[in-house]
CSV table of C-alpha atoms in Angstrom, one decimal:
chain,number,residue,atom,x,y,z
A,1,UNK,CA,127.0,119.7,102.1
A,2,UNK,CA,128.6,120.9,98.7
A,3,UNK,CA,125.8,121.3,95.9
A,4,UNK,CA,126.6,119.5,92.5
A,5,UNK,CA,127.5,121.6,90.0
A,6,UNK,CA,128.1,120.8,85.8
A,7,UNK,CA,131.8,121.6,84.7
A,8,UNK,CA,130.6,121.8,81.2
A,9,UNK,CA,131.1,125.3,79.8
A,10,UNK,CA,127.8,126.3,78.0
A,11,UNK,CA,127.3,129.7,78.4
A,12,UNK,CA,129.0,133.3,78.0
A,13,UNK,CA,127.3,136.6,79.1
A,14,UNK,CA,124.0,136.9,80.6
A,15,UNK,CA,122.6,133.7,82.3
A,16,UNK,CA,120.5,131.7,79.7
A,17,UNK,CA,116.9,132.5,81.2
A,18,UNK,CA,114.0,133.9,79.4
A,19,UNK,CA,110.9,135.6,81.2
A,20,UNK,CA,107.7,134.6,79.8
A,21,UNK,CA,104.9,132.0,80.3
A,22,UNK,CA,105.2,128.5,80.9
A,23,UNK,CA,102.3,127.5,79.4
A,24,UNK,CA,103.7,128.8,76.1
A,25,UNK,CA,105.9,125.9,76.2
A,26,UNK,CA,102.6,123.5,76.9
A,27,UNK,CA,100.7,125.1,73.8
A,28,UNK,CA,103.7,124.4,71.5
A,29,UNK,CA,106.7,122.4,73.0
A,30,UNK,CA,108.8,122.1,70.0
A,31,UNK,CA,108.0,126.0,68.9
A,32,UNK,CA,108.9,127.0,72.3
A,33,UNK,CA,112.3,124.7,72.5
A,34,UNK,CA,113.4,125.9,69.3
A,35,UNK,CA,113.0,129.9,70.5
A,36,UNK,CA,114.8,129.1,73.2
A,37,UNK,CA,117.7,127.2,71.9
A,38,UNK,CA,118.3,130.3,69.4
A,39,UNK,CA,118.2,132.5,72.3
A,40,UNK,CA,120.6,131.0,74.9
A,41,UNK,CA,122.2,127.7,73.2
A,42,UNK,CA,122.5,124.2,74.8
A,43,UNK,CA,121.4,125.4,77.9
A,44,UNK,CA,118.1,127.7,78.8
A,45,UNK,CA,115.5,128.2,81.3
A,46,UNK,CA,112.0,129.5,81.2
A,47,UNK,CA,111.0,131.7,83.9
A,48,UNK,CA,107.3,133.0,85.2
A,49,UNK,CA,107.3,134.6,88.6
A,50,UNK,CA,109.4,132.0,91.2
A,51,UNK,CA,109.0,129.2,88.9
A,52,UNK,CA,111.2,128.2,85.8
A,53,UNK,CA,111.5,125.1,83.5
A,54,UNK,CA,114.9,124.4,82.4
A,55,UNK,CA,116.1,122.9,78.9
A,56,UNK,CA,119.2,120.8,77.8
A,57,UNK,CA,119.8,120.7,74.3
A,58,UNK,CA,123.1,119.1,73.8
A,59,UNK,CA,124.5,115.4,74.2
A,60,UNK,CA,127.1,116.5,76.7
A,61,UNK,CA,123.9,117.8,78.8
A,62,UNK,CA,121.9,114.5,78.1
A,63,UNK,CA,125.0,112.6,79.1
A,64,UNK,CA,125.0,114.1,82.6
A,65,UNK,CA,121.4,114.3,83.2
A,66,UNK,CA,120.5,110.8,82.0
A,67,UNK,CA,123.6,109.0,83.1
A,68,UNK,CA,123.1,109.8,86.6
A,69,UNK,CA,119.7,108.4,87.9
A,70,UNK,CA,120.6,109.4,91.4
A,71,UNK,CA,120.8,112.9,91.1
A,72,UNK,CA,118.5,113.1,88.2
A,73,UNK,CA,115.0,111.5,89.2
A,74,UNK,CA,112.4,110.3,86.6
A,75,UNK,CA,109.5,112.7,86.4
A,76,UNK,CA,106.9,111.2,84.1
A,77,UNK,CA,103.6,111.8,86.0
A,78,UNK,CA,103.9,115.2,87.6
A,79,UNK,CA,100.6,114.7,89.2
A,80,UNK,CA,100.4,111.9,91.2
A,81,UNK,CA,97.5,112.5,93.3
A,82,UNK,CA,96.4,111.8,97.1
A,83,UNK,CA,98.0,109.1,98.8
A,84,UNK,CA,95.5,106.5,98.6
A,85,UNK,CA,94.0,107.3,95.3
A,86,UNK,CA,93.6,105.5,92.3
A,87,UNK,CA,95.8,108.0,90.4
A,88,UNK,CA,98.4,107.6,92.9
A,89,UNK,CA,98.3,103.8,92.3
A,90,UNK,CA,98.2,104.4,88.6
A,91,UNK,CA,101.5,106.5,88.6
A,92,UNK,CA,103.3,103.9,90.6
A,93,UNK,CA,104.8,102.1,87.7
A,94,UNK,CA,108.3,101.5,86.5
A,95,UNK,CA,108.3,105.0,84.8
A,96,UNK,CA,108.1,107.0,88.2
A,97,UNK,CA,110.2,104.9,90.4
A,98,UNK,CA,114.0,106.2,91.0
A,99,UNK,CA,117.0,104.1,93.1
A,100,UNK,CA,117.0,100.5,94.1
A,101,UNK,CA,113.3,100.2,93.7
A,102,UNK,CA,113.6,101.0,90.0
A,103,UNK,CA,116.3,98.7,89.7
A,104,UNK,CA,114.7,95.7,91.5
A,105,UNK,CA,111.6,96.1,89.7
A,106,UNK,CA,113.3,96.8,86.1
A,107,UNK,CA,114.6,93.5,86.9
A,108,UNK,CA,111.0,92.1,87.5
A,109,UNK,CA,109.3,93.1,84.4
A,110,UNK,CA,112.5,92.6,81.9
A,111,UNK,CA,112.0,88.9,80.7
A,112,UNK,CA,109.2,89.8,78.1
A,113,UNK,CA,111.2,92.2,76.3
A,114,UNK,CA,114.5,90.6,76.2
A,115,UNK,CA,116.1,90.2,72.8
A,116,UNK,CA,116.4,86.7,73.3
A,117,UNK,CA,112.9,86.0,74.0
A,118,UNK,CA,110.8,88.4,71.7
A,119,UNK,CA,111.3,86.3,68.8
A,120,UNK,CA,108.2,83.9,70.2
A,121,UNK,CA,105.9,86.9,69.5
A,122,UNK,CA,106.9,87.0,65.8
A,123,UNK,CA,103.8,84.6,64.7
A,124,UNK,CA,101.3,86.7,67.1
A,125,UNK,CA,102.1,90.0,65.4
A,126,UNK,CA,102.2,88.7,61.8
A,127,UNK,CA,98.9,87.0,62.1
A,128,UNK,CA,97.1,90.3,63.8
A,129,UNK,CA,98.7,92.4,61.5
A,130,UNK,CA,97.7,90.1,58.5
A,131,UNK,CA,94.1,90.7,60.2
A,132,UNK,CA,93.9,94.3,59.9
A,133,UNK,CA,95.3,93.8,56.0
A,134,UNK,CA,92.5,91.6,55.4
A,135,UNK,CA,90.1,94.2,56.0
A,136,UNK,CA,91.7,96.9,54.2
A,137,UNK,CA,89.9,97.6,50.4
A,138,UNK,CA,91.6,98.9,47.7
A,139,UNK,CA,90.6,102.4,46.6
A,140,UNK,CA,89.2,103.1,50.5
A,141,UNK,CA,90.8,105.8,52.7
A,142,UNK,CA,91.9,105.4,55.7
A,143,UNK,CA,93.8,107.0,58.5
A,144,UNK,CA,96.9,105.0,59.1
A,145,UNK,CA,97.0,107.0,62.8
A,146,UNK,CA,94.0,105.1,63.9
A,147,UNK,CA,94.7,101.9,62.1
A,148,UNK,CA,98.3,101.7,63.7
A,149,UNK,CA,96.9,102.5,67.0
A,150,UNK,CA,94.2,99.9,66.7
A,151,UNK,CA,96.8,97.0,65.7
A,152,UNK,CA,99.6,98.4,68.4
A,153,UNK,CA,96.6,97.9,71.2
A,154,UNK,CA,95.7,94.2,70.1
A,155,UNK,CA,99.5,93.5,69.8
A,156,UNK,CA,100.4,95.1,72.8
A,157,UNK,CA,97.2,93.4,75.2
A,158,UNK,CA,98.4,89.8,73.7
A,159,UNK,CA,102.0,89.9,74.5
A,160,UNK,CA,101.6,91.8,77.8
A,161,UNK,CA,98.3,90.7,78.9
A,162,UNK,CA,97.7,87.2,76.7
A,163,UNK,CA,95.1,86.9,73.7
A,164,UNK,CA,92.4,85.4,76.3
A,165,UNK,CA,91.8,89.0,77.7
A,166,UNK,CA,91.9,90.8,74.6
A,167,UNK,CA,88.4,92.5,74.9
A,168,UNK,CA,89.1,94.0,78.5
A,169,UNK,CA,92.9,94.8,77.3
A,170,UNK,CA,91.6,97.0,74.6
A,171,UNK,CA,89.1,98.8,76.6
A,172,UNK,CA,92.0,99.6,79.0
A,173,UNK,CA,94.0,101.1,75.9
A,174,UNK,CA,91.5,103.3,75.0
A,175,UNK,CA,91.1,104.4,78.6
A,176,UNK,CA,94.9,104.9,78.8
A,177,UNK,CA,95.3,107.7,76.2
A,178,UNK,CA,92.8,110.0,77.6
A,179,UNK,CA,94.2,109.7,80.9
A,180,UNK,CA,97.6,110.4,79.6
A,181,UNK,CA,96.6,113.0,78.2
A,182,UNK,CA,94.9,115.2,80.8
A,183,UNK,CA,97.8,114.2,83.2
A,184,UNK,CA,100.2,115.8,81.1
A,185,UNK,CA,98.0,118.8,80.2
A,186,UNK,CA,97.7,119.4,83.7
A,187,UNK,CA,101.3,119.0,84.9
A,188,UNK,CA,102.3,122.9,84.4
A,189,UNK,CA,98.8,123.7,86.4
A,190,UNK,CA,99.8,122.1,89.5
A,191,UNK,CA,102.2,125.1,90.3
A,192,UNK,CA,100.4,127.4,87.9
A,193,UNK,CA,97.0,126.8,88.1
A,194,UNK,CA,94.4,128.0,85.5
A,195,UNK,CA,90.7,128.6,85.9
A,196,UNK,CA,90.1,125.4,84.3
A,197,UNK,CA,92.5,123.2,86.5
A,198,UNK,CA,90.2,122.0,89.4
A,199,UNK,CA,87.6,120.7,86.9
A,200,UNK,CA,90.1,119.1,85.1
A,201,UNK,CA,91.8,117.6,87.7
A,202,UNK,CA,88.5,116.3,89.1
A,203,UNK,CA,88.1,115.0,85.5
A,204,UNK,CA,91.7,113.2,86.2
A,205,UNK,CA,90.8,111.7,89.4
A,206,UNK,CA,87.5,109.9,87.7
A,207,UNK,CA,89.4,108.7,84.8
A,208,UNK,CA,92.1,107.3,87.2
A,209,UNK,CA,89.2,105.5,89.2
A,210,UNK,CA,87.7,103.9,85.9
A,211,UNK,CA,90.7,102.8,84.5
A,212,UNK,CA,92.1,101.4,88.1
A,213,UNK,CA,88.8,99.1,88.3
A,214,UNK,CA,89.1,97.7,84.8
A,215,UNK,CA,92.7,96.7,85.5
A,216,UNK,CA,91.6,95.1,88.7
A,217,UNK,CA,89.3,93.4,86.5
A,218,UNK,CA,92.0,92.2,84.3
A,219,UNK,CA,94.1,90.8,86.9
A,220,UNK,CA,91.3,89.2,88.6
A,221,UNK,CA,89.9,87.5,85.5
A,222,UNK,CA,93.6,86.1,85.2
A,223,UNK,CA,94.0,84.5,88.5
A,224,UNK,CA,90.4,83.3,88.0
A,225,UNK,CA,91.3,81.5,84.7
A,226,UNK,CA,93.5,78.9,86.8
A,227,UNK,CA,96.6,79.1,84.8
A,228,UNK,CA,99.1,82.0,84.2
A,229,UNK,CA,100.8,82.0,80.9
A,230,UNK,CA,104.3,83.7,79.5
A,231,UNK,CA,102.9,87.0,79.1
A,232,UNK,CA,104.0,90.1,81.2
A,233,UNK,CA,100.8,90.3,83.9
A,234,UNK,CA,101.0,86.6,84.7
A,235,UNK,CA,104.9,87.1,85.5
A,236,UNK,CA,104.0,90.3,87.6
A,237,UNK,CA,101.2,88.0,89.4
A,238,UNK,CA,103.6,85.6,90.1
A,239,UNK,CA,106.2,88.1,91.6
A,240,UNK,CA,103.3,89.1,93.7
A,241,UNK,CA,101.7,86.1,94.7
A,242,UNK,CA,105.0,83.9,95.3
A,243,UNK,CA,107.3,86.6,96.6
A,244,UNK,CA,106.0,89.6,97.3
A,245,UNK,CA,108.5,91.6,95.1
A,246,UNK,CA,105.7,93.2,93.7
A,247,UNK,CA,103.1,95.2,95.6
A,248,UNK,CA,99.9,95.5,94.9
A,249,UNK,CA,100.2,99.4,94.2
A,250,UNK,CA,102.8,98.3,91.9
A,251,UNK,CA,101.2,95.8,90.1
A,252,UNK,CA,98.6,98.3,88.8
A,253,UNK,CA,100.8,100.6,88.1
A,254,UNK,CA,103.3,98.4,85.9
A,255,UNK,CA,100.2,97.5,84.3
A,256,UNK,CA,99.5,101.1,83.3
A,257,UNK,CA,102.3,102.5,82.4
A,258,UNK,CA,104.0,99.9,80.3
A,259,UNK,CA,101.1,98.8,78.3
A,260,UNK,CA,100.5,103.0,77.5
A,261,UNK,CA,104.0,103.4,76.6
A,262,UNK,CA,104.3,100.2,74.7
A,263,UNK,CA,101.5,100.9,72.3
A,264,UNK,CA,101.4,104.8,71.9
A,265,UNK,CA,105.0,105.2,71.0
A,266,UNK,CA,105.1,102.1,68.1
A,267,UNK,CA,101.6,103.4,66.9
A,268,UNK,CA,103.0,106.8,66.3
A,269,UNK,CA,106.5,105.7,64.6
A,270,UNK,CA,104.3,103.6,62.6
A,271,UNK,CA,102.3,105.9,61.0
A,272,UNK,CA,105.1,108.6,60.8
A,273,UNK,CA,107.0,105.9,59.2
A,274,UNK,CA,104.6,105.3,56.6
A,275,UNK,CA,104.2,108.8,55.9
A,276,UNK,CA,107.2,109.5,55.0
A,277,UNK,CA,108.0,106.5,52.9
A,278,UNK,CA,104.6,107.5,51.0
A,279,UNK,CA,106.1,111.0,50.3
A,280,UNK,CA,109.4,110.0,49.4
A,281,UNK,CA,109.1,107.4,46.4
A,282,UNK,CA,112.8,107.1,45.8
A,283,UNK,CA,113.6,105.6,49.2
A,284,UNK,CA,110.0,103.6,48.7
A,285,UNK,CA,111.1,102.3,45.3
A,286,UNK,CA,114.5,100.9,46.8
A,287,UNK,CA,112.5,99.4,49.7
A,288,UNK,CA,109.9,97.8,47.3
A,289,UNK,CA,113.0,96.0,45.3
A,290,UNK,CA,113.9,94.5,48.6
A,291,UNK,CA,110.8,93.2,49.2
A,292,UNK,CA,110.7,91.9,45.8
A,293,UNK,CA,114.0,90.5,46.3
A,294,UNK,CA,112.5,88.4,49.2
A,295,UNK,CA,114.9,90.0,51.7
A,296,UNK,CA,112.2,90.0,54.4
A,297,UNK,CA,110.8,86.7,53.6
A,298,UNK,CA,112.2,84.8,56.6
A,299,UNK,CA,110.7,85.5,60.1
A,300,UNK,CA,113.1,87.8,61.8
A,301,UNK,CA,115.1,88.9,59.1
A,302,UNK,CA,114.5,92.6,59.2
A,303,UNK,CA,115.2,92.3,62.9
A,304,UNK,CA,118.0,90.3,62.7
A,305,UNK,CA,119.7,91.8,59.4
A,306,UNK,CA,120.9,95.2,61.3
A,307,UNK,CA,122.0,98.6,59.3
A,308,UNK,CA,122.7,96.3,56.4
A,309,UNK,CA,119.3,96.8,55.3
A,310,UNK,CA,117.2,99.8,53.9
A,311,UNK,CA,114.3,99.2,56.3
A,312,UNK,CA,116.4,99.4,59.4
A,313,UNK,CA,117.6,102.9,58.2
A,314,UNK,CA,114.2,103.7,57.0
A,315,UNK,CA,113.2,103.2,61.0
A,316,UNK,CA,116.4,104.9,62.1
A,317,UNK,CA,115.7,108.1,60.2
A,318,UNK,CA,112.2,108.1,60.8
A,319,UNK,CA,112.6,108.1,64.7
A,320,UNK,CA,115.4,110.8,64.4
A,321,UNK,CA,113.4,113.5,62.1
A,322,UNK,CA,110.0,112.6,63.6
A,323,UNK,CA,110.4,111.0,67.0
A,324,UNK,CA,107.1,109.8,68.9
A,325,UNK,CA,108.8,111.1,72.2
A,326,UNK,CA,109.4,114.6,71.4
A,327,UNK,CA,110.7,115.0,74.8
A,328,UNK,CA,111.0,113.8,78.4
A,329,UNK,CA,111.9,115.4,81.7
A,330,UNK,CA,113.5,114.9,85.0
A,331,UNK,CA,114.1,116.7,88.4
A,332,UNK,CA,116.8,117.2,90.8
A,333,UNK,CA,117.0,115.3,93.9
A,334,UNK,CA,118.9,117.7,95.8
A,335,UNK,CA,119.5,121.5,95.0
A,336,UNK,CA,122.4,121.8,92.5
A,337,UNK,CA,124.1,124.1,90.1
A,338,UNK,CA,123.9,123.7,86.3
A,339,UNK,CA,126.2,126.4,84.7
A,340,UNK,CA,125.0,129.6,85.6
A,341,UNK,CA,121.9,128.5,86.8
A,342,UNK,CA,120.9,127.7,90.5
A,343,UNK,CA,118.4,125.1,90.9
A,344,UNK,CA,116.1,124.4,93.9
A,345,UNK,CA,115.5,120.8,94.4
A,346,UNK,CA,112.7,119.0,92.2
A,347,UNK,CA,113.6,121.9,89.2
A,348,UNK,CA,111.8,120.3,86.2
A,349,UNK,CA,114.7,119.8,83.4
A,350,UNK,CA,113.6,118.9,79.9
A,351,UNK,CA,115.6,117.2,77.4
A,352,UNK,CA,114.4,116.9,74.0
A,353,UNK,CA,115.0,114.0,71.4
A,354,UNK,CA,113.3,116.0,68.5
A,355,UNK,CA,115.8,118.7,69.5
A,356,UNK,CA,118.9,117.0,69.9
A,357,UNK,CA,118.5,114.9,66.7
A,358,UNK,CA,117.9,118.0,64.6
A,359,UNK,CA,121.1,119.6,65.6
A,360,UNK,CA,122.9,120.3,61.9
A,361,UNK,CA,126.2,119.8,63.9
A,362,UNK,CA,125.3,115.9,64.5
A,363,UNK,CA,123.0,115.3,61.5
A,364,UNK,CA,123.9,117.5,58.7
A,365,UNK,CA,120.7,119.0,56.9
A,366,UNK,CA,118.6,117.7,59.7
A,367,UNK,CA,115.2,118.2,58.3
A,368,UNK,CA,115.8,116.3,55.2
A,369,UNK,CA,114.4,112.1,55.4
A,370,UNK,CA,117.8,110.5,54.3
A,371,UNK,CA,117.8,106.6,55.5
A,372,UNK,CA,121.5,106.7,53.8
A,373,UNK,CA,122.9,108.8,56.2
A,374,UNK,CA,122.8,106.0,58.3
A,375,UNK,CA,125.5,104.2,56.2
A,376,UNK,CA,128.3,106.7,57.1
A,377,UNK,CA,127.2,107.5,60.9
A,378,UNK,CA,127.4,105.8,64.3
A,379,UNK,CA,125.9,108.7,66.7
A,380,UNK,CA,126.5,107.9,70.5
A,381,UNK,CA,123.3,107.4,72.7
A,382,UNK,CA,123.0,110.7,74.1
A,383,UNK,CA,123.1,112.3,70.3
A,384,UNK,CA,120.4,109.5,69.0
A,385,UNK,CA,118.2,109.0,72.0
A,386,UNK,CA,114.7,107.8,70.5
A,387,UNK,CA,114.4,105.2,73.4
A,388,UNK,CA,115.8,107.4,75.8
A,389,UNK,CA,119.4,106.8,77.5
A,390,UNK,CA,121.2,105.5,80.7
A,391,UNK,CA,120.1,103.4,82.9
A,392,UNK,CA,116.7,104.5,82.3
A,393,UNK,CA,116.8,103.1,78.5
A,394,UNK,CA,113.2,101.8,77.2
A,395,UNK,CA,113.6,98.1,78.2
A,396,UNK,CA,111.0,97.5,75.3
A,397,UNK,CA,113.4,99.0,72.5
A,398,UNK,CA,114.4,95.6,71.3
A,399,UNK,CA,110.5,94.1,71.3
A,400,UNK,CA,109.2,97.6,69.7
A,401,UNK,CA,111.9,97.4,67.1
A,402,UNK,CA,111.1,93.8,66.2
A,403,UNK,CA,107.5,94.6,66.2
A,404,UNK,CA,107.9,97.4,63.8
A,405,UNK,CA,110.5,95.7,61.4
A,406,UNK,CA,107.7,92.6,61.1
A,407,UNK,CA,104.7,95.0,60.6
A,408,UNK,CA,105.9,97.4,57.7
A,409,UNK,CA,107.0,94.9,55.4
A,410,UNK,CA,103.8,92.9,55.6
A,411,UNK,CA,102.0,95.9,54.8
A,412,UNK,CA,104.2,97.5,51.9
A,413,UNK,CA,104.1,94.0,50.0
A,414,UNK,CA,100.5,94.1,50.0
A,415,UNK,CA,99.5,97.9,49.7
A,416,UNK,CA,100.8,101.0,48.1
A,417,UNK,CA,99.8,104.0,50.4
A,418,UNK,CA,99.1,107.1,48.7
A,419,UNK,CA,98.7,110.3,50.8
A,420,UNK,CA,95.3,112.1,50.3
A,421,UNK,CA,96.1,114.7,48.0
A,422,UNK,CA,95.9,118.1,50.2
A,423,UNK,CA,95.3,116.6,53.1
A,424,UNK,CA,96.6,119.1,56.1
A,425,UNK,CA,99.1,117.1,58.2
A,426,UNK,CA,99.8,118.7,61.5
A,427,UNK,CA,102.3,117.2,63.9
A,428,UNK,CA,101.4,118.4,67.6
A,429,UNK,CA,103.1,117.6,70.7
A,430,UNK,CA,100.5,116.1,73.2
A,431,UNK,CA,101.9,114.3,76.3
A,432,UNK,CA,105.1,114.4,74.9
A,433,UNK,CA,104.3,112.5,72.1
A,434,UNK,CA,104.6,113.6,68.6
A,435,UNK,CA,101.0,113.2,67.1
A,436,UNK,CA,99.7,113.8,63.8
A,437,UNK,CA,96.5,115.8,64.9
A,438,UNK,CA,93.8,115.2,62.3
A,439,UNK,CA,95.2,111.7,61.5
A,440,UNK,CA,97.5,110.8,58.3
A,441,UNK,CA,95.0,110.2,55.8
A,442,UNK,CA,96.0,107.7,52.9
A,443,UNK,CA,94.4,106.0,49.7
A,444,UNK,CA,94.8,102.3,49.5
A,445,UNK,CA,95.8,100.7,46.7
A,446,UNK,CA,97.1,97.2,45.8
A,447,UNK,CA,101.0,97.0,45.7
A,448,UNK,CA,101.8,97.9,42.1
A,449,UNK,CA,105.2,100.0,42.7
A,450,UNK,CA,104.0,103.2,41.1
A,451,UNK,CA,104.9,105.4,43.9
A,452,UNK,CA,104.3,109.3,44.1
A,453,UNK,CA,104.4,111.8,46.6
A,454,UNK,CA,101.4,114.1,47.3
A,455,UNK,CA,100.8,117.8,48.1
A,456,UNK,CA,100.1,118.1,51.4
A,457,UNK,CA,99.7,121.6,54.1
A,458,UNK,CA,99.8,121.7,57.6
A,459,UNK,CA,102.8,122.3,60.0
A,460,UNK,CA,104.7,118.9,58.6
A,461,UNK,CA,106.4,121.3,56.3
A,462,UNK,CA,108.3,122.8,59.5
A,463,UNK,CA,109.3,119.5,60.9
A,464,UNK,CA,110.6,117.6,57.8
A,465,UNK,CA,111.4,118.6,54.4
A,466,UNK,CA,109.2,116.8,52.1
A,467,UNK,CA,110.2,116.6,48.2
A,468,UNK,CA,108.9,119.3,45.8
A,469,UNK,CA,105.9,117.2,44.5
A,470,UNK,CA,104.2,117.3,48.2
A,471,UNK,CA,105.1,120.8,48.7
A,472,UNK,CA,103.0,122.3,45.8
A,473,UNK,CA,99.9,122.9,48.0
A,474,UNK,CA,101.9,124.6,50.4
A,475,UNK,CA,103.3,127.3,48.1
A,476,UNK,CA,99.3,127.7,47.2
A,477,UNK,CA,98.1,128.4,50.8
C-alpha cells in the first residue's frame, strides 16, 4: 500500500528537524513554536530520542491536515486511561471521536448550538450577566479572568444542563478545569515519563472518578425530575433512552467535554477582549459611541449586525491576536510522508491558531490590535481559525459568539474598566489555552467615557503591542 504524501513544497536543504527536549514545548508552547518557525519555516519537527512532535504553521498545511478527518484523527486527550476506568469514559466524548462515529454523534448534539435556535438563550445570558454586574461595586478591584470564568460556568450550566441543576453543574465546572489541566500536562509524559508522572497520573485517575460521579449524579437528578427540557443534557438522555443513539459512556463523555470546552474558551476570550479594550482607549471610545447611539439596544443586534459593527471587529481581532485556543493537535491514522518527514502512525501533529494568525504575510503588523483591519480583509478558514476548521469546526461557535456579543455591551454600558497600574499581565498556555496567569486585575468605575491605558509589566508585551501609555512600566522594569 502506498503511503500518503504531501505535494506541498515547503522545504529546502536539510530536513526541518530540531533535536531537543519535548518538554521545552510543554514549558513554553508559544516560545518553542516561534523558535521552530524561525529555524525551519512552515514545517518543523522537534525530536527527542525516538519520539517527535511535528508542527505545521501555514494555511496550506492547516488545510491539508484539518480538512482530511479520515487521515488525520483528533487527539484532544493523549491519556485515555484503562479501558474500564472513569478516565476512559470521560474522554469518550465528541472531541475524541473520529470517522462515522464522530459524524453521527455530532448530529446528536448539534441542535442546541445551531444558529437558528440559539436566540432562545439571549434572556438567560442577559439576566445572568446583569446579576454579576449588580454585584460589582464602583471603586472595587476585580480579577476579570475569575469574573468571566464564573459567569461562563453559570451560563453554560443553564444552557447545557438547565437552570434547575445549577449548583451541581457549577461544581462539575470547577472540577473540570484541573482535570483537563492535569491531562494535558501529563500528555507528553505518557511516552517520556518524568519523576512525577506516576503520582500525577494517579491524581488524574482519582480526579476522573470524582468528576464522573458528579456527572452521573447530574444525569440521575435530571431523570428523577420527571421531565426533560430543551437543554443539551435532556436531548442526550432522550437519545440514550429512546433510540440507543448515545451510549452510557458517550453520555458521560459528551457532558464532560462539551461543558469544559464551552465555558473555558468563551471565558478566556471575554477576559482578553475586555483587557485589550481597556488598554486601547481610542478603540474603546469608538465602541462607546456606538453604545450611546443605541446600536446594540435590540436583543441580538450585535449578533445579527455582522462585520459592519465595531463590536464584531473587536471580537474577531481579539480572537486573532490572543486566541483562547493557541494550538491543537491531530495524529495520522496511517504511516505517511509529510514533506521530507517520515511519520509513523499516530505521530502528534501540532497546528497553531496563534502562529497562523500572527503571520505578517496574512495579517500585517500582526502583534497590533487593530479591529479596523477587518474592514478590508477576508481570510480563509485556514488562515483565521479561532474555532478550528474543516469537518471538526467547533459546533458551538455561533452560540459562543452570540453569548459574548450579548455580554460585552451589557458590561461596557455600565462600567469603565481600568487595568490596575503596574499589574503583571502574563499570558501562558495551559492545556492548549492561553491563560492570563495571575489574573487580569481591573478597577471598576461607573461608565463615564474617560478611557485611558494603564502601564503594565509581564510577558503580555511579547504577545501583543500595547499603546505607549501601557508600556511605561515595561521600560522601567
